[in-house]
Amino acid sequence: MVRFLHVQGHNGCTRAALNNAVAHNHVELVDFLARHRTEGCDRGTLWASGYSLAILEALHVCPSIHFTSDAMDQAAARGDLAVVRFLHERRNEGCTKKAMDWAAANGHLDVVRFLHENRKEGCSTRALDEAVRKRHWDIVRFLLANRTEGCTAAAFHSLIRLGEVETLKLLKAHVKLDKAEKRRLKMLREMDTLGHEFENCTIL
């Protein structure tokens, strides 16, 4: 029907057509609209729908579709390495530090490694903070071995509360907290009722 209306010279459609086609993963329809129509879709449609690689490939050929760094950030958060790789190789919008931060927080080591090896945006201290808090130990080890952004007092505090002695030692060997973060860690510890062997240990 869409093809018929287009061929018959119908006056056009709105962005809702492509928005809905993307949202419902109708690859053939997305491909047709992207190639033959100029209305495009809303910017938020791309990442809000959790698009597939097939959808992305169809949209890539359409000059009226404007990607943003949100696309790679959200793909990284989902752990969709295929989409991250496609965006890296075929698009130039790039990503932000959120990409590695969110991939680390959600336990996607393959995405974290790809971003580290292929992108320049890096991450923030949130990557290590969240990886520690969520017990993604493989990512914690990778970040400590390969990144220099470090962490905040929150990571030390999480390890103390979790009772992760060896990881705490590893973190202490790689990350030096500044005075402000040391004060923050002290405050966090004072607020806790720890009740275990870390109560009397020296962290700072």
PDB file of C-alpha atoms in Angstrom:
ATOM      1  CA  MET A   1       0.000   0.000   0.000  1.00  0.00           C
ATOM      2  CA  VAL A   2       2.770   2.459   0.878  1.00  0.00           C
ATOM      3  CA  ARG A   3       4.578   1.664  -2.348  1.00  0.00           C
ATOM      4  CA  PHE A   4       1.334   2.077  -4.318  1.00  0.00           C
ATOM      5  CA  LEU A   5       0.595   5.473  -2.774  1.00  0.00           C
ATOM      6  CA  HIS A   6       4.119   6.650  -3.487  1.00  0.00           C
ATOM      7  CA  VAL A   7       3.988   5.515  -7.131  1.00  0.00           C
ATOM      8  CA  GLN A   8       0.608   7.178  -7.584  1.00  0.00           C
ATOM      9  CA  GLY A   9       2.087  10.494  -6.563  1.00  0.00           C
ATOM     10  CA  HIS A  10       0.429  10.799  -3.170  1.00  0.00           C
ATOM     11  CA  ASN A  11       1.213  14.145  -1.600  1.00  0.00           C
ATOM     12  CA  GLY A  12       3.303  12.585   1.104  1.00  0.00           C
ATOM     13  CA  CYS A  13       3.313  11.487   4.697  1.00  0.00           C
ATOM     14  CA  THR A  14       4.619  12.698   8.030  1.00  0.00           C
ATOM     15  CA  ARG A  15       7.569  11.551  10.106  1.00  0.00           C
ATOM     16  CA  ALA A  16       5.158   9.283  11.941  1.00  0.00           C
ATOM     17  CA  ALA A  17       5.351   6.829   9.035  1.00  0.00           C
ATOM     18  CA  LEU A  18       9.052   6.149   9.458  1.00  0.00           C
ATOM     19  CA  ASN A  19       8.856   6.530  13.243  1.00  0.00           C
ATOM     20  CA  ASN A  20       6.309   3.712  13.431  1.00  0.00           C
ATOM     21  CA  ALA A  21       8.109   1.530  10.897  1.00  0.00           C
ATOM     22  CA  VAL A  22      11.313   1.769  12.947  1.00  0.00           C
ATOM     23  CA  ALA A  23       9.498   1.229  16.250  1.00  0.00           C
ATOM     24  CA  HIS A  24       7.877  -1.972  14.937  1.00  0.00           C
ATOM     25  CA  ASN A  25      11.053  -3.217  13.237  1.00  0.00           C
ATOM     26  CA  HIS A  26       9.491  -3.325   9.755  1.00  0.00           C
ATOM     27  CA  VAL A  27      12.791  -3.491   7.886  1.00  0.00           C
ATOM     28  CA  GLU A  28      11.375  -3.607   4.348  1.00  0.00           C
ATOM     29  CA  LEU A  29       9.126  -0.611   4.988  1.00  0.00           C
ATOM     30  CA  VAL A  30      11.925   1.335   6.652  1.00  0.00           C
ATOM     31  CA  ASP A  31      14.169   0.621   3.679  1.00  0.00           C
ATOM     32  CA  PHE A  32      11.506   1.817   1.226  1.00  0.00           C
ATOM     33  CA  LEU A  33      10.702   5.008   3.124  1.00  0.00           C
ATOM     34  CA  ALA A  34      14.370   5.806   3.659  1.00  0.00           C
ATOM     35  CA  ARG A  35      15.148   5.430  -0.048  1.00  0.00           C
ATOM     36  CA  HIS A  36      12.073   7.061  -1.554  1.00  0.00           C
ATOM     37  CA  ARG A  37      10.739   9.610   0.940  1.00  0.00           C
ATOM     38  CA  THR A  38      12.309  12.742   2.406  1.00  0.00           C
ATOM     39  CA  GLU A  39      10.251  13.261   5.570  1.00  0.00           C
ATOM     40  CA  GLY A  40      12.732  11.361   7.727  1.00  0.00           C
ATOM     41  CA  CYS A  41      12.026  10.454  11.336  1.00  0.00           C
ATOM     42  CA  ASP A  42      12.383  12.052  14.747  1.00  0.00           C
ATOM     43  CA  ARG A  43      15.875  12.000  16.243  1.00  0.00           C
ATOM     44  CA  GLY A  44      14.722  10.197  19.353  1.00  0.00           C
ATOM     45  CA  THR A  45      13.264   7.352  17.308  1.00  0.00           C
ATOM     46  CA  LEU A  46      16.627   5.770  16.588  1.00  0.00           C
ATOM     47  CA  TRP A  47      17.729   5.065  20.135  1.00  0.00           C
ATOM     48  CA  ALA A  48      14.356   4.913  21.890  1.00  0.00           C
ATOM     49  CA  SER A  49      13.213   1.950  19.800  1.00  0.00           C
ATOM     50  CA  GLY A  50      16.251  -0.245  20.461  1.00  0.00           C
ATOM     51  CA  TYR A  51      16.700  -0.573  16.705  1.00  0.00           C
ATOM     52  CA  SER A  52      18.223  -3.632  15.066  1.00  0.00           C
ATOM     53  CA  LEU A  53      21.290  -3.602  12.851  1.00  0.00           C
ATOM     54  CA  ALA A  54      19.056  -4.243   9.822  1.00  0.00           C
ATOM     55  CA  ILE A  55      17.038  -1.115  10.622  1.00  0.00           C
ATOM     56  CA  LEU A  56      20.206   0.893  11.061  1.00  0.00           C
ATOM     57  CA  GLU A  57      21.592  -0.271   7.718  1.00  0.00           C
ATOM     58  CA  ALA A  58      18.342   0.749   6.021  1.00  0.00           C
ATOM     59  CA  LEU A  59      18.388   4.215   7.593  1.00  0.00           C
ATOM     60  CA  HIS A  60      22.068   4.751   6.841  1.00  0.00           C
ATOM     61  CA  VAL A  61      21.391   5.341   3.126  1.00  0.00           C
ATOM     62  CA  CYS A  62      18.888   8.127   3.761  1.00  0.00           C
ATOM     63  CA  PRO A  63      20.465  11.624   3.732  1.00  0.00           C
ATOM     64  CA  SER A  64      17.508  13.119   5.596  1.00  0.00           C
ATOM     65  CA  ILE A  65      18.111  10.891   8.634  1.00  0.00           C
ATOM     66  CA  HIS A  66      20.270  12.649  11.187  1.00  0.00           C
ATOM     67  CA  PHE A  67      22.035  10.418  13.685  1.00  0.00           C
ATOM     68  CA  THR A  68      23.547  11.713  16.924  1.00  0.00           C
ATOM     69  CA  SER A  69      26.051  10.356  19.419  1.00  0.00           C
ATOM     70  CA  ASP A  70      23.044   9.001  21.342  1.00  0.00           C
ATOM     71  CA  ALA A  71      22.900   6.127  18.859  1.00  0.00           C
ATOM     72  CA  MET A  72      26.258   4.622  19.819  1.00  0.00           C
ATOM     73  CA  ASP A  73      25.843   5.519  23.488  1.00  0.00           C
ATOM     74  CA  GLN A  74      22.565   3.618  23.688  1.00  0.00           C
ATOM     75  CA  ALA A  75      23.847   0.674  21.641  1.00  0.00           C
ATOM     76  CA  ALA A  76      26.799   0.378  24.019  1.00  0.00           C
ATOM     77  CA  ALA A  77      24.461   0.482  27.010  1.00  0.00           C
ATOM     78  CA  ARG A  78      22.484  -2.420  25.508  1.00  0.00           C
ATOM     79  CA  GLY A  79      25.648  -4.373  24.789  1.00  0.00           C
ATOM     80  CA  ASP A  80      24.899  -4.427  21.060  1.00  0.00           C
ATOM     81  CA  LEU A  81      28.430  -4.741  19.726  1.00  0.00           C
ATOM     82  CA  ALA A  82      27.266  -5.226  16.124  1.00  0.00           C
ATOM     83  CA  VAL A  83      25.517  -1.851  16.145  1.00  0.00           C
ATOM     84  CA  VAL A  84      28.410  -0.157  17.947  1.00  0.00           C
ATOM     85  CA  ARG A  85      30.817  -1.539  15.353  1.00  0.00           C
ATOM     86  CA  PHE A  86      28.573  -0.446  12.458  1.00  0.00           C
ATOM     87  CA  LEU A  87      28.261   3.089  13.799  1.00  0.00           C
ATOM     88  CA  HIS A  88      32.009   3.272  14.340  1.00  0.00           C
ATOM     89  CA  GLU A  89      32.826   2.050  10.835  1.00  0.00           C
ATOM     90  CA  ARG A  90      30.051   3.659   8.776  1.00  0.00           C
ATOM     91  CA  ARG A  91      28.993   6.821  10.609  1.00  0.00           C
ATOM     92  CA  ASN A  92      30.889   9.839  11.929  1.00  0.00           C
ATOM     93  CA  GLU A  93      28.676  11.010  14.813  1.00  0.00           C
ATOM     94  CA  GLY A  94      30.773   9.057  17.289  1.00  0.00           C
ATOM     95  CA  CYS A  95      29.782   8.638  20.912  1.00  0.00           C
ATOM     96  CA  THR A  96      30.414  10.224  24.299  1.00  0.00           C
ATOM     97  CA  LYS A  97      32.013   8.968  27.495  1.00  0.00           C
ATOM     98  CA  LYS A  98      28.579   7.611  28.364  1.00  0.00           C
ATOM     99  CA  ALA A  99      29.112   4.753  25.903  1.00  0.00           C
ATOM    100  CA  MET A 100      31.892   3.106  27.903  1.00  0.00           C
ATOM    101  CA  ASP A 101      30.387   4.192  31.228  1.00  0.00           C
ATOM    102  CA  TRP A 102      27.074   2.509  30.450  1.00  0.00           C
ATOM    103  CA  ALA A 103      28.653  -0.571  28.872  1.00  0.00           C
ATOM    104  CA  ALA A 104      30.776  -1.048  31.997  1.00  0.00           C
ATOM    105  CA  ALA A 105      27.818  -0.477  34.305  1.00  0.00           C
ATOM    106  CA  ASN A 106      25.757  -3.079  32.448  1.00  0.00           C
ATOM    107  CA  GLY A 107      28.471  -5.720  32.280  1.00  0.00           C
ATOM    108  CA  HIS A 108      29.295  -5.636  28.561  1.00  0.00           C
ATOM    109  CA  LEU A 109      33.029  -6.348  28.535  1.00  0.00           C
ATOM    110  CA  ASP A 110      33.187  -6.929  24.769  1.00  0.00           C
ATOM    111  CA  VAL A 111      31.774  -3.459  24.147  1.00  0.00           C
ATOM    112  CA  VAL A 112      34.069  -1.862  26.735  1.00  0.00           C
ATOM    113  CA  ARG A 113      37.066  -3.514  25.076  1.00  0.00           C
ATOM    114  CA  PHE A 114      35.971  -2.438  21.583  1.00  0.00           C
ATOM    115  CA  LEU A 115      35.479   1.175  22.653  1.00  0.00           C
ATOM    116  CA  HIS A 116      38.843   1.185  24.405  1.00  0.00           C
ATOM    117  CA  GLU A 117      40.647  -0.200  21.369  1.00  0.00           C
ATOM    118  CA  ASN A 118      38.856   1.793  18.675  1.00  0.00           C
ATOM    119  CA  ARG A 119      37.458   5.032  20.089  1.00  0.00           C
ATOM    120  CA  LYS A 120      39.059   8.093  21.686  1.00  0.00           C
ATOM    121  CA  GLU A 121      36.218   9.322  23.914  1.00  0.00           C
ATOM    122  CA  GLY A 122      37.261   7.206  26.889  1.00  0.00           C
ATOM    123  CA  CYS A 123      35.092   7.017  29.977  1.00  0.00           C
ATOM    124  CA  SER A 124      34.571   8.765  33.294  1.00  0.00           C
ATOM    125  CA  THR A 125      35.086   7.547  36.847  1.00  0.00           C
ATOM    126  CA  ARG A 126      31.511   6.316  36.684  1.00  0.00           C
ATOM    127  CA  ALA A 127      32.629   3.311  34.600  1.00  0.00           C
ATOM    128  CA  LEU A 128      34.723   1.836  37.409  1.00  0.00           C
ATOM    129  CA  ASP A 129      32.386   3.012  40.162  1.00  0.00           C
ATOM    130  CA  GLU A 130      29.424   1.233  38.575  1.00  0.00           C
ATOM    131  CA  ALA A 131      31.357  -1.877  37.552  1.00  0.00           C
ATOM    132  CA  VAL A 132      32.430  -2.288  41.185  1.00  0.00           C
ATOM    133  CA  ARG A 133      28.981  -1.573  42.573  1.00  0.00           C
ATOM    134  CA  LYS A 134      27.392  -4.144  40.274  1.00  0.00           C
ATOM    135  CA  ARG A 135      30.172  -6.712  40.810  1.00  0.00           C
ATOM    136  CA  HIS A 136      31.342  -6.918  37.207  1.00  0.00           C
ATOM    137  CA  TRP A 137      34.796  -8.060  38.289  1.00  0.00           C
ATOM    138  CA  ASP A 138      36.065  -8.855  34.785  1.00  0.00           C
ATOM    139  CA  ILE A 139      35.324  -5.281  33.750  1.00  0.00           C
ATOM    140  CA  VAL A 140      36.871  -3.919  36.950  1.00  0.00           C
ATOM    141  CA  ARG A 141      40.099  -5.777  36.157  1.00  0.00           C
ATOM    142  CA  PHE A 142      40.040  -4.609  32.536  1.00  0.00           C
ATOM    143  CA  LEU A 143      39.523  -0.960  33.457  1.00  0.00           C
ATOM    144  CA  LEU A 144      42.260  -1.034  36.072  1.00  0.00           C
ATOM    145  CA  ALA A 145      44.676  -2.636  33.614  1.00  0.00           C
ATOM    146  CA  ASN A 146      43.866  -0.448  30.624  1.00  0.00           C
ATOM    147  CA  ARG A 147      42.278   2.857  31.640  1.00  0.00           C
ATOM    148  CA  THR A 148      43.539   5.767  33.708  1.00  0.00           C
ATOM    149  CA  GLU A 149      40.300   7.557  34.619  1.00  0.00           C
ATOM    150  CA  GLY A 150      40.225   5.843  37.998  1.00  0.00           C
ATOM    151  CA  CYS A 151      37.233   5.943  40.309  1.00  0.00           C
ATOM    152  CA  THR A 152      35.748   7.873  43.200  1.00  0.00           C
ATOM    153  CA  ALA A 153      35.356   7.067  46.872  1.00  0.00           C
ATOM    154  CA  ALA A 154      32.147   5.267  45.917  1.00  0.00           C
ATOM    155  CA  ALA A 155      34.099   2.338  44.452  1.00  0.00           C
ATOM    156  CA  PHE A 156      36.209   1.917  47.612  1.00  0.00           C
ATOM    157  CA  HIS A 157      33.096   2.196  49.722  1.00  0.00           C
ATOM    158  CA  SER A 158      31.299  -0.456  47.663  1.00  0.00           C
ATOM    159  CA  LEU A 159      34.190  -2.895  48.034  1.00  0.00           C
ATOM    160  CA  ILE A 160      34.335  -2.354  51.780  1.00  0.00           C
ATOM    161  CA  ARG A 161      30.628  -3.029  52.117  1.00  0.00           C
ATOM    162  CA  LEU A 162      30.844  -6.092  49.853  1.00  0.00           C
ATOM    163  CA  GLY A 163      33.798  -7.503  51.773  1.00  0.00           C
ATOM    164  CA  GLU A 164      35.905  -7.858  48.620  1.00  0.00           C
ATOM    165  CA  VAL A 165      39.365  -7.828  50.218  1.00  0.00           C
ATOM    166  CA  GLU A 166      41.474  -8.789  47.205  1.00  0.00           C
ATOM    167  CA  THR A 167      39.713  -6.448  44.814  1.00  0.00           C
ATOM    168  CA  LEU A 168      40.040  -3.670  47.379  1.00  0.00           C
ATOM    169  CA  LYS A 169      43.794  -4.257  47.482  1.00  0.00           C
ATOM    170  CA  LEU A 170      43.917  -4.202  43.678  1.00  0.00           C
ATOM    171  CA  LEU A 171      41.963  -0.963  43.536  1.00  0.00           C
ATOM    172  CA  LYS A 172      44.151   0.639  46.166  1.00  0.00           C
ATOM    173  CA  ALA A 173      47.247  -0.298  44.143  1.00  0.00           C
ATOM    174  CA  HIS A 174      45.936   1.364  40.987  1.00  0.00           C
ATOM    175  CA  VAL A 175      43.913   4.351  42.191  1.00  0.00           C
ATOM    176  CA  LYS A 176      45.039   7.195  44.421  1.00  0.00           C
ATOM    177  CA  LEU A 177      42.166   9.241  45.782  1.00  0.00           C
ATOM    178  CA  ASP A 178      42.621  12.981  46.110  1.00  0.00           C
ATOM    179  CA  LYS A 179      42.024  14.716  49.431  1.00  0.00           C
ATOM    180  CA  ALA A 180      38.393  15.508  48.684  1.00  0.00           C
ATOM    181  CA  GLU A 181      37.606  11.894  47.807  1.00  0.00           C
ATOM    182  CA  LYS A 182      39.464  10.649  50.888  1.00  0.00           C
ATOM    183  CA  ARG A 183      37.300  12.885  53.045  1.00  0.00           C
ATOM    184  CA  ARG A 184      34.230  11.608  51.234  1.00  0.00           C
ATOM    185  CA  LEU A 185      35.243   7.990  51.854  1.00  0.00           C
ATOM    186  CA  LYS A 186      35.807   8.716  55.520  1.00  0.00           C
ATOM    187  CA  MET A 187      32.370  10.293  55.743  1.00  0.00           C
ATOM    188  CA  LEU A 188      30.757   7.313  54.000  1.00  0.00           C
ATOM    189  CA  ARG A 189      32.434   4.886  56.380  1.00  0.00           C
ATOM    190  CA  GLU A 190      31.344   6.885  59.389  1.00  0.00           C
ATOM    191  CA  MET A 191      27.774   6.762  58.125  1.00  0.00           C
ATOM    192  CA  ASP A 192      27.840   2.988  57.876  1.00  0.00           C
ATOM    193  CA  THR A 193      27.558   0.417  60.585  1.00  0.00           C
ATOM    194  CA  LEU A 194      30.030  -1.910  58.970  1.00  0.00           C
ATOM    195  CA  GLY A 195      30.247  -4.635  61.593  1.00  0.00           C
ATOM    196  CA  HIS A 196      32.920  -6.727  59.881  1.00  0.00           C
ATOM    197  CA  GLU A 197      36.672  -7.064  59.602  1.00  0.00           C
ATOM    198  CA  PHE A 198      37.082  -3.908  57.508  1.00  0.00           C
ATOM    199  CA  GLU A 199      36.019  -1.756  60.443  1.00  0.00           C
ATOM    200  CA  ASN A 200      39.559  -1.351  61.691  1.00  0.00           C
ATOM    201  CA  CYS A 201      41.489  -1.609  58.427  1.00  0.00           C
ATOM    202  CA  THR A 202      43.498   1.290  57.032  1.00  0.00           C
ATOM    203  CA  ILE A 203      42.356   2.289  53.566  1.00  0.00           C
ATOM    204  CA  LEU A 204      43.887   5.727  53.229  1.00  0.00           C
TER     205      LEU A 204
END
